[in-house]
Amino acid sequence: QVQLVESGGGLVQARGSLRLSCAASGRTFGSYSMGWFRQAPGKEREFVAAIGWSGANTYYADSVKGRFTISRDNAKNTVYLQMNSLNPEDTAVYYCARGRVGGPSPRIVEYDDWGQGTQVTVSS
């Protein structure tokens, strides 16, 4: 099992930016994909972005494509989510998760370990 700890959330005005980080424990971080998901109040958890084990392959939800960038630093056991041009619809708790396979996937069932989440609030 991998322990995941997110950070970097907060309150930001519309059109602003935030950078989320997810630090992972374990020596095999570089062997599997990582993903970011989010959950707004009263809504189901939804896929945001994913990155393959090497960082070469990424996958984004249409709603964030062109605004968010996922990246990873395997030497630091950390995955990042750079969020630009934020809007109030991006308000949610953001979770990082460890993928079961090496390639990026939008399917929530393909993720095994989850962090506790970090709140992102975008004001209009």
Short mmCIF file of N, CA and C in Angstrom, two decimals:
data_model
loop_
_atom_site.label_atom_id
_atom_site.label_comp_id
_atom_site.label_asym_id
_atom_site.label_seq_id
_atom_site.Cartn_x
_atom_site.Cartn_y
_atom_site.Cartn_z
N GLN A 1 0.84 -1.19 0.00
CA GLN A 1 0.00 0.00 0.00
C GLN A 1 0.88 1.25 0.00
N VAL A 2 0.44 2.27 -0.72
CA VAL A 2 1.16 3.52 -0.82
C VAL A 2 0.40 4.59 -0.05
N GLN A 3 1.11 5.37 0.74
CA GLN A 3 0.51 6.49 1.44
C GLN A 3 0.65 7.74 0.57
N LEU A 4 -0.44 8.46 0.41
CA LEU A 4 -0.45 9.66 -0.44
C LEU A 4 -0.92 10.85 0.38
N VAL A 5 -0.22 11.96 0.25
CA VAL A 5 -0.57 13.18 0.99
C VAL A 5 -0.59 14.35 0.02
N GLU A 6 -1.80 14.92 -0.15
CA GLU A 6 -1.95 16.08 -1.03
C GLU A 6 -1.71 17.37 -0.27
N SER A 7 -1.30 18.40 -1.00
CA SER A 7 -1.14 19.73 -0.43
C SER A 7 -1.27 20.75 -1.55
N GLY A 8 -1.41 22.02 -1.15
CA GLY A 8 -1.45 23.09 -2.14
C GLY A 8 -2.82 23.66 -2.42
N GLY A 9 -3.85 23.08 -1.83
CA GLY A 9 -5.18 23.63 -2.05
C GLY A 9 -5.35 24.96 -1.33
N GLY A 10 -6.49 25.61 -1.61
CA GLY A 10 -6.76 26.88 -0.96
C GLY A 10 -7.85 27.64 -1.67
N LEU A 11 -7.96 28.92 -1.32
CA LEU A 11 -8.96 29.81 -1.91
C LEU A 11 -8.27 30.69 -2.95
N VAL A 12 -8.85 30.76 -4.12
CA VAL A 12 -8.28 31.56 -5.20
C VAL A 12 -9.40 32.23 -5.97
N GLN A 13 -9.13 33.38 -6.53
CA GLN A 13 -10.12 34.07 -7.33
C GLN A 13 -10.19 33.46 -8.73
N ALA A 14 -11.33 33.64 -9.37
CA ALA A 14 -11.50 33.16 -10.74
C ALA A 14 -10.38 33.71 -11.63
N ARG A 15 -9.94 32.87 -12.54
CA ARG A 15 -8.84 33.15 -13.48
C ARG A 15 -7.47 33.04 -12.81
N GLY A 16 -7.47 32.66 -11.53
CA GLY A 16 -6.21 32.47 -10.83
C GLY A 16 -5.64 31.08 -11.04
N SER A 17 -4.53 30.80 -10.34
CA SER A 17 -3.81 29.54 -10.49
C SER A 17 -3.49 28.94 -9.13
N LEU A 18 -3.38 27.63 -9.11
CA LEU A 18 -2.91 26.89 -7.95
C LEU A 18 -2.09 25.71 -8.44
N ARG A 19 -1.18 25.25 -7.60
CA ARG A 19 -0.41 24.06 -7.90
C ARG A 19 -0.57 23.07 -6.76
N LEU A 20 -1.15 21.94 -7.06
CA LEU A 20 -1.32 20.88 -6.08
C LEU A 20 -0.13 19.93 -6.15
N SER A 21 0.22 19.40 -5.00
CA SER A 21 1.27 18.39 -4.91
C SER A 21 0.72 17.16 -4.21
N CYS A 22 1.28 16.02 -4.55
CA CYS A 22 0.91 14.76 -3.91
C CYS A 22 2.19 13.98 -3.66
N ALA A 23 2.54 13.86 -2.39
CA ALA A 23 3.74 13.13 -2.01
C ALA A 23 3.39 11.69 -1.67
N ALA A 24 4.17 10.77 -2.22
CA ALA A 24 3.89 9.35 -2.04
C ALA A 24 5.01 8.67 -1.26
N SER A 25 4.63 7.72 -0.45
CA SER A 25 5.62 6.90 0.24
C SER A 25 5.90 5.67 -0.61
N GLY A 26 6.95 4.98 -0.27
CA GLY A 26 7.22 3.74 -0.98
C GLY A 26 8.30 3.88 -2.03
N ARG A 27 8.98 2.77 -2.27
CA ARG A 27 10.13 2.80 -3.16
C ARG A 27 9.77 2.52 -4.61
N THR A 28 8.51 2.19 -4.89
CA THR A 28 8.13 1.83 -6.26
C THR A 28 7.25 2.87 -6.91
N PHE A 29 7.36 4.11 -6.47
CA PHE A 29 6.51 5.19 -7.00
C PHE A 29 6.62 5.28 -8.51
N GLY A 30 7.81 5.12 -9.03
CA GLY A 30 8.03 5.26 -10.46
C GLY A 30 7.55 4.10 -11.30
N SER A 31 6.89 3.13 -10.70
CA SER A 31 6.44 1.95 -11.42
C SER A 31 4.99 2.00 -11.86
N TYR A 32 4.25 3.00 -11.41
CA TYR A 32 2.82 2.99 -11.72
C TYR A 32 2.32 4.39 -12.04
N SER A 33 1.17 4.41 -12.66
CA SER A 33 0.55 5.67 -13.03
C SER A 33 -0.03 6.37 -11.80
N MET A 34 -0.30 7.66 -11.96
CA MET A 34 -0.92 8.45 -10.91
C MET A 34 -2.05 9.28 -11.52
N GLY A 35 -3.03 9.56 -10.72
CA GLY A 35 -4.16 10.34 -11.21
C GLY A 35 -4.63 11.37 -10.21
N TRP A 36 -5.30 12.37 -10.73
CA TRP A 36 -5.99 13.36 -9.90
C TRP A 36 -7.48 13.27 -10.20
N PHE A 37 -8.26 13.28 -9.14
CA PHE A 37 -9.71 13.28 -9.23
C PHE A 37 -10.24 14.41 -8.36
N ARG A 38 -11.50 14.75 -8.53
CA ARG A 38 -12.09 15.79 -7.69
C ARG A 38 -13.55 15.45 -7.40
N GLN A 39 -14.02 15.98 -6.28
CA GLN A 39 -15.40 15.74 -5.89
C GLN A 39 -15.98 17.02 -5.31
N ALA A 40 -17.01 17.53 -5.98
CA ALA A 40 -17.72 18.71 -5.52
C ALA A 40 -18.88 18.27 -4.62
N PRO A 41 -19.36 19.15 -3.76
CA PRO A 41 -20.47 18.79 -2.87
C PRO A 41 -21.68 18.29 -3.65
N GLY A 42 -22.21 17.15 -3.24
CA GLY A 42 -23.39 16.59 -3.88
C GLY A 42 -23.14 15.92 -5.22
N LYS A 43 -21.88 15.81 -5.61
CA LYS A 43 -21.57 15.20 -6.89
C LYS A 43 -20.65 14.00 -6.71
N GLU A 44 -20.60 13.16 -7.73
CA GLU A 44 -19.71 12.01 -7.68
C GLU A 44 -18.27 12.45 -7.94
N ARG A 45 -17.37 11.63 -7.46
CA ARG A 45 -15.96 11.88 -7.73
C ARG A 45 -15.71 11.72 -9.23
N GLU A 46 -14.96 12.66 -9.82
CA GLU A 46 -14.73 12.62 -11.25
C GLU A 46 -13.24 12.72 -11.58
N PHE A 47 -12.91 12.17 -12.70
CA PHE A 47 -11.53 12.17 -13.19
C PHE A 47 -11.12 13.56 -13.63
N VAL A 48 -9.87 13.92 -13.33
CA VAL A 48 -9.31 15.20 -13.77
C VAL A 48 -8.14 14.99 -14.73
N ALA A 49 -7.13 14.25 -14.27
CA ALA A 49 -5.93 14.06 -15.08
C ALA A 49 -5.18 12.83 -14.59
N ALA A 50 -4.40 12.25 -15.48
CA ALA A 50 -3.59 11.09 -15.13
C ALA A 50 -2.27 11.15 -15.88
N ILE A 51 -1.28 10.48 -15.32
CA ILE A 51 0.04 10.47 -15.92
C ILE A 51 0.63 9.07 -15.79
N GLY A 52 1.30 8.62 -16.83
CA GLY A 52 1.90 7.30 -16.81
C GLY A 52 3.12 7.23 -15.94
N TRP A 53 3.66 6.02 -15.80
CA TRP A 53 4.75 5.81 -14.85
C TRP A 53 5.98 6.64 -15.16
N SER A 54 6.26 6.86 -16.43
CA SER A 54 7.47 7.60 -16.81
C SER A 54 7.24 9.10 -16.92
N GLY A 55 5.99 9.50 -16.98
CA GLY A 55 5.67 10.91 -17.18
C GLY A 55 5.50 11.29 -18.65
N ALA A 56 5.75 10.35 -19.54
CA ALA A 56 5.70 10.65 -20.97
C ALA A 56 4.27 10.73 -21.49
N ASN A 57 3.37 10.04 -20.85
CA ASN A 57 1.98 9.98 -21.31
C ASN A 57 1.05 10.59 -20.28
N THR A 58 0.14 11.43 -20.77
CA THR A 58 -0.83 12.08 -19.89
C THR A 58 -2.22 11.98 -20.50
N TYR A 59 -3.22 12.20 -19.66
CA TYR A 59 -4.61 12.10 -20.10
C TYR A 59 -5.41 13.09 -19.27
N TYR A 60 -6.28 13.86 -19.93
CA TYR A 60 -7.04 14.89 -19.23
C TYR A 60 -8.53 14.79 -19.50
N ALA A 61 -9.30 15.19 -18.52
CA ALA A 61 -10.73 15.36 -18.74
C ALA A 61 -10.93 16.56 -19.66
N ASP A 62 -11.96 16.50 -20.49
CA ASP A 62 -12.20 17.59 -21.42
C ASP A 62 -12.39 18.93 -20.70
N SER A 63 -12.95 18.88 -19.52
CA SER A 63 -13.27 20.11 -18.79
C SER A 63 -12.03 20.87 -18.32
N VAL A 64 -10.88 20.19 -18.27
CA VAL A 64 -9.66 20.85 -17.78
C VAL A 64 -8.56 20.91 -18.84
N LYS A 65 -8.79 20.29 -19.97
CA LYS A 65 -7.78 20.26 -21.02
C LYS A 65 -7.40 21.67 -21.45
N GLY A 66 -6.11 21.94 -21.51
CA GLY A 66 -5.63 23.26 -21.87
C GLY A 66 -5.46 24.21 -20.70
N ARG A 67 -6.02 23.83 -19.55
CA ARG A 67 -5.90 24.68 -18.36
C ARG A 67 -5.06 24.02 -17.26
N PHE A 68 -5.17 22.71 -17.15
CA PHE A 68 -4.46 21.97 -16.10
C PHE A 68 -3.31 21.18 -16.74
N THR A 69 -2.24 21.00 -15.97
CA THR A 69 -1.11 20.20 -16.40
C THR A 69 -0.68 19.28 -15.27
N ILE A 70 -0.62 17.99 -15.57
CA ILE A 70 -0.14 17.02 -14.60
C ILE A 70 1.31 16.69 -14.91
N SER A 71 2.10 16.52 -13.87
CA SER A 71 3.50 16.17 -14.05
C SER A 71 3.95 15.36 -12.84
N ARG A 72 5.11 14.76 -12.93
CA ARG A 72 5.63 13.97 -11.82
C ARG A 72 7.13 14.07 -11.75
N ASP A 73 7.64 13.89 -10.55
CA ASP A 73 9.07 13.84 -10.32
C ASP A 73 9.32 12.55 -9.55
N ASN A 74 9.75 11.52 -10.25
CA ASN A 74 9.92 10.21 -9.61
C ASN A 74 11.05 10.21 -8.59
N ALA A 75 12.01 11.09 -8.75
CA ALA A 75 13.10 11.18 -7.77
C ALA A 75 12.59 11.72 -6.44
N LYS A 76 11.51 12.50 -6.49
CA LYS A 76 10.92 13.08 -5.27
C LYS A 76 9.64 12.37 -4.85
N ASN A 77 9.27 11.33 -5.56
CA ASN A 77 8.03 10.60 -5.25
C ASN A 77 6.83 11.55 -5.18
N THR A 78 6.75 12.45 -6.13
CA THR A 78 5.71 13.48 -6.08
C THR A 78 5.06 13.67 -7.45
N VAL A 79 3.77 13.86 -7.42
CA VAL A 79 3.02 14.20 -8.62
C VAL A 79 2.37 15.56 -8.39
N TYR A 80 2.27 16.34 -9.46
CA TYR A 80 1.79 17.71 -9.37
C TYR A 80 0.57 17.91 -10.28
N LEU A 81 -0.22 18.90 -9.93
CA LEU A 81 -1.30 19.33 -10.81
C LEU A 81 -1.27 20.86 -10.84
N GLN A 82 -0.79 21.41 -11.95
CA GLN A 82 -0.80 22.85 -12.14
C GLN A 82 -2.14 23.25 -12.72
N MET A 83 -2.85 24.13 -12.04
CA MET A 83 -4.19 24.53 -12.44
C MET A 83 -4.19 26.02 -12.76
N ASN A 84 -4.46 26.34 -14.00
CA ASN A 84 -4.53 27.73 -14.45
C ASN A 84 -5.94 28.07 -14.91
N SER A 85 -6.21 29.35 -15.01
CA SER A 85 -7.52 29.83 -15.48
C SER A 85 -8.67 29.15 -14.73
N LEU A 86 -8.53 29.12 -13.43
CA LEU A 86 -9.54 28.46 -12.61
C LEU A 86 -10.86 29.21 -12.66
N ASN A 87 -11.94 28.47 -12.57
CA ASN A 87 -13.27 29.06 -12.50
C ASN A 87 -14.05 28.41 -11.36
N PRO A 88 -15.15 29.00 -10.94
CA PRO A 88 -15.89 28.47 -9.78
C PRO A 88 -16.31 27.02 -9.94
N GLU A 89 -16.48 26.55 -11.18
CA GLU A 89 -16.87 25.15 -11.40
C GLU A 89 -15.74 24.19 -11.05
N ASP A 90 -14.55 24.69 -10.85
CA ASP A 90 -13.43 23.84 -10.43
C ASP A 90 -13.39 23.64 -8.92
N THR A 91 -14.26 24.29 -8.19
CA THR A 91 -14.31 24.14 -6.75
C THR A 91 -14.65 22.70 -6.37
N ALA A 92 -13.80 22.08 -5.56
CA ALA A 92 -13.99 20.68 -5.18
C ALA A 92 -12.86 20.28 -4.23
N VAL A 93 -13.02 19.09 -3.67
CA VAL A 93 -11.90 18.45 -2.99
C VAL A 93 -11.15 17.65 -4.04
N TYR A 94 -9.85 17.85 -4.10
CA TYR A 94 -9.01 17.19 -5.10
C TYR A 94 -8.23 16.06 -4.43
N TYR A 95 -8.26 14.89 -5.07
CA TYR A 95 -7.61 13.71 -4.55
C TYR A 95 -6.58 13.20 -5.55
N CYS A 96 -5.46 12.74 -5.04
CA CYS A 96 -4.55 12.00 -5.91
C CYS A 96 -4.69 10.52 -5.60
N ALA A 97 -4.34 9.71 -6.57
CA ALA A 97 -4.52 8.27 -6.44
C ALA A 97 -3.45 7.54 -7.22
N ARG A 98 -3.13 6.34 -6.73
CA ARG A 98 -2.15 5.49 -7.40
C ARG A 98 -2.87 4.54 -8.33
N GLY A 99 -2.40 4.51 -9.57
CA GLY A 99 -3.02 3.62 -10.54
C GLY A 99 -2.55 2.19 -10.40
N ARG A 100 -3.37 1.29 -10.83
CA ARG A 100 -3.06 -0.13 -10.77
C ARG A 100 -2.18 -0.55 -11.94
N VAL A 101 -2.18 0.24 -13.00
CA VAL A 101 -1.40 -0.09 -14.18
C VAL A 101 -0.39 1.03 -14.45
N GLY A 102 0.47 0.81 -15.44
CA GLY A 102 1.51 1.78 -15.71
C GLY A 102 1.07 2.95 -16.56
N GLY A 103 0.03 2.75 -17.38
CA GLY A 103 -0.41 3.82 -18.26
C GLY A 103 -1.50 4.67 -17.64
N PRO A 104 -1.66 5.91 -18.07
CA PRO A 104 -2.69 6.80 -17.50
C PRO A 104 -4.09 6.32 -17.86
N SER A 105 -4.98 6.37 -16.91
CA SER A 105 -6.35 5.91 -17.11
C SER A 105 -7.34 6.86 -16.47
N PRO A 106 -8.49 7.11 -17.11
CA PRO A 106 -9.53 7.95 -16.51
C PRO A 106 -10.51 7.16 -15.63
N ARG A 107 -10.35 5.82 -15.59
CA ARG A 107 -11.30 4.96 -14.90
C ARG A 107 -10.97 4.88 -13.42
N ILE A 108 -11.89 5.33 -12.60
CA ILE A 108 -11.67 5.38 -11.16
C ILE A 108 -11.43 3.99 -10.58
N VAL A 109 -11.97 2.96 -11.20
CA VAL A 109 -11.81 1.60 -10.67
C VAL A 109 -10.40 1.09 -10.84
N GLU A 110 -9.59 1.78 -11.63
CA GLU A 110 -8.22 1.34 -11.85
C GLU A 110 -7.24 2.01 -10.91
N TYR A 111 -7.74 2.60 -9.83
CA TYR A 111 -6.90 3.25 -8.83
C TYR A 111 -7.13 2.60 -7.46
N ASP A 112 -6.04 2.32 -6.78
CA ASP A 112 -6.14 1.56 -5.54
C ASP A 112 -5.94 2.40 -4.28
N ASP A 113 -4.94 3.22 -4.26
CA ASP A 113 -4.62 3.99 -3.04
C ASP A 113 -4.98 5.45 -3.27
N TRP A 114 -5.56 6.06 -2.24
CA TRP A 114 -6.04 7.44 -2.34
C TRP A 114 -5.51 8.29 -1.20
N GLY A 115 -5.30 9.57 -1.50
CA GLY A 115 -4.95 10.52 -0.46
C GLY A 115 -6.20 11.01 0.25
N GLN A 116 -5.99 11.89 1.22
CA GLN A 116 -7.10 12.39 2.02
C GLN A 116 -7.83 13.56 1.36
N GLY A 117 -7.22 14.13 0.33
CA GLY A 117 -7.83 15.23 -0.40
C GLY A 117 -7.40 16.60 0.09
N THR A 118 -7.47 17.57 -0.81
CA THR A 118 -7.18 18.96 -0.47
C THR A 118 -8.25 19.83 -1.12
N GLN A 119 -8.76 20.78 -0.35
CA GLN A 119 -9.87 21.61 -0.82
C GLN A 119 -9.37 22.73 -1.73
N VAL A 120 -10.04 22.87 -2.86
CA VAL A 120 -9.80 23.99 -3.77
C VAL A 120 -11.10 24.76 -3.90
N THR A 121 -11.06 26.04 -3.59
CA THR A 121 -12.24 26.89 -3.69
C THR A 121 -11.93 28.08 -4.59
N VAL A 122 -12.73 28.25 -5.63
CA VAL A 122 -12.54 29.33 -6.58
C VAL A 122 -13.71 30.30 -6.45
N SER A 123 -13.39 31.53 -6.11
CA SER A 123 -14.44 32.54 -5.94
C SER A 123 -14.63 33.31 -7.23
N SER A 124 -15.85 33.75 -7.45
CA SER A 124 -16.16 34.48 -8.69
C SER A 124 -15.92 35.97 -8.53
#
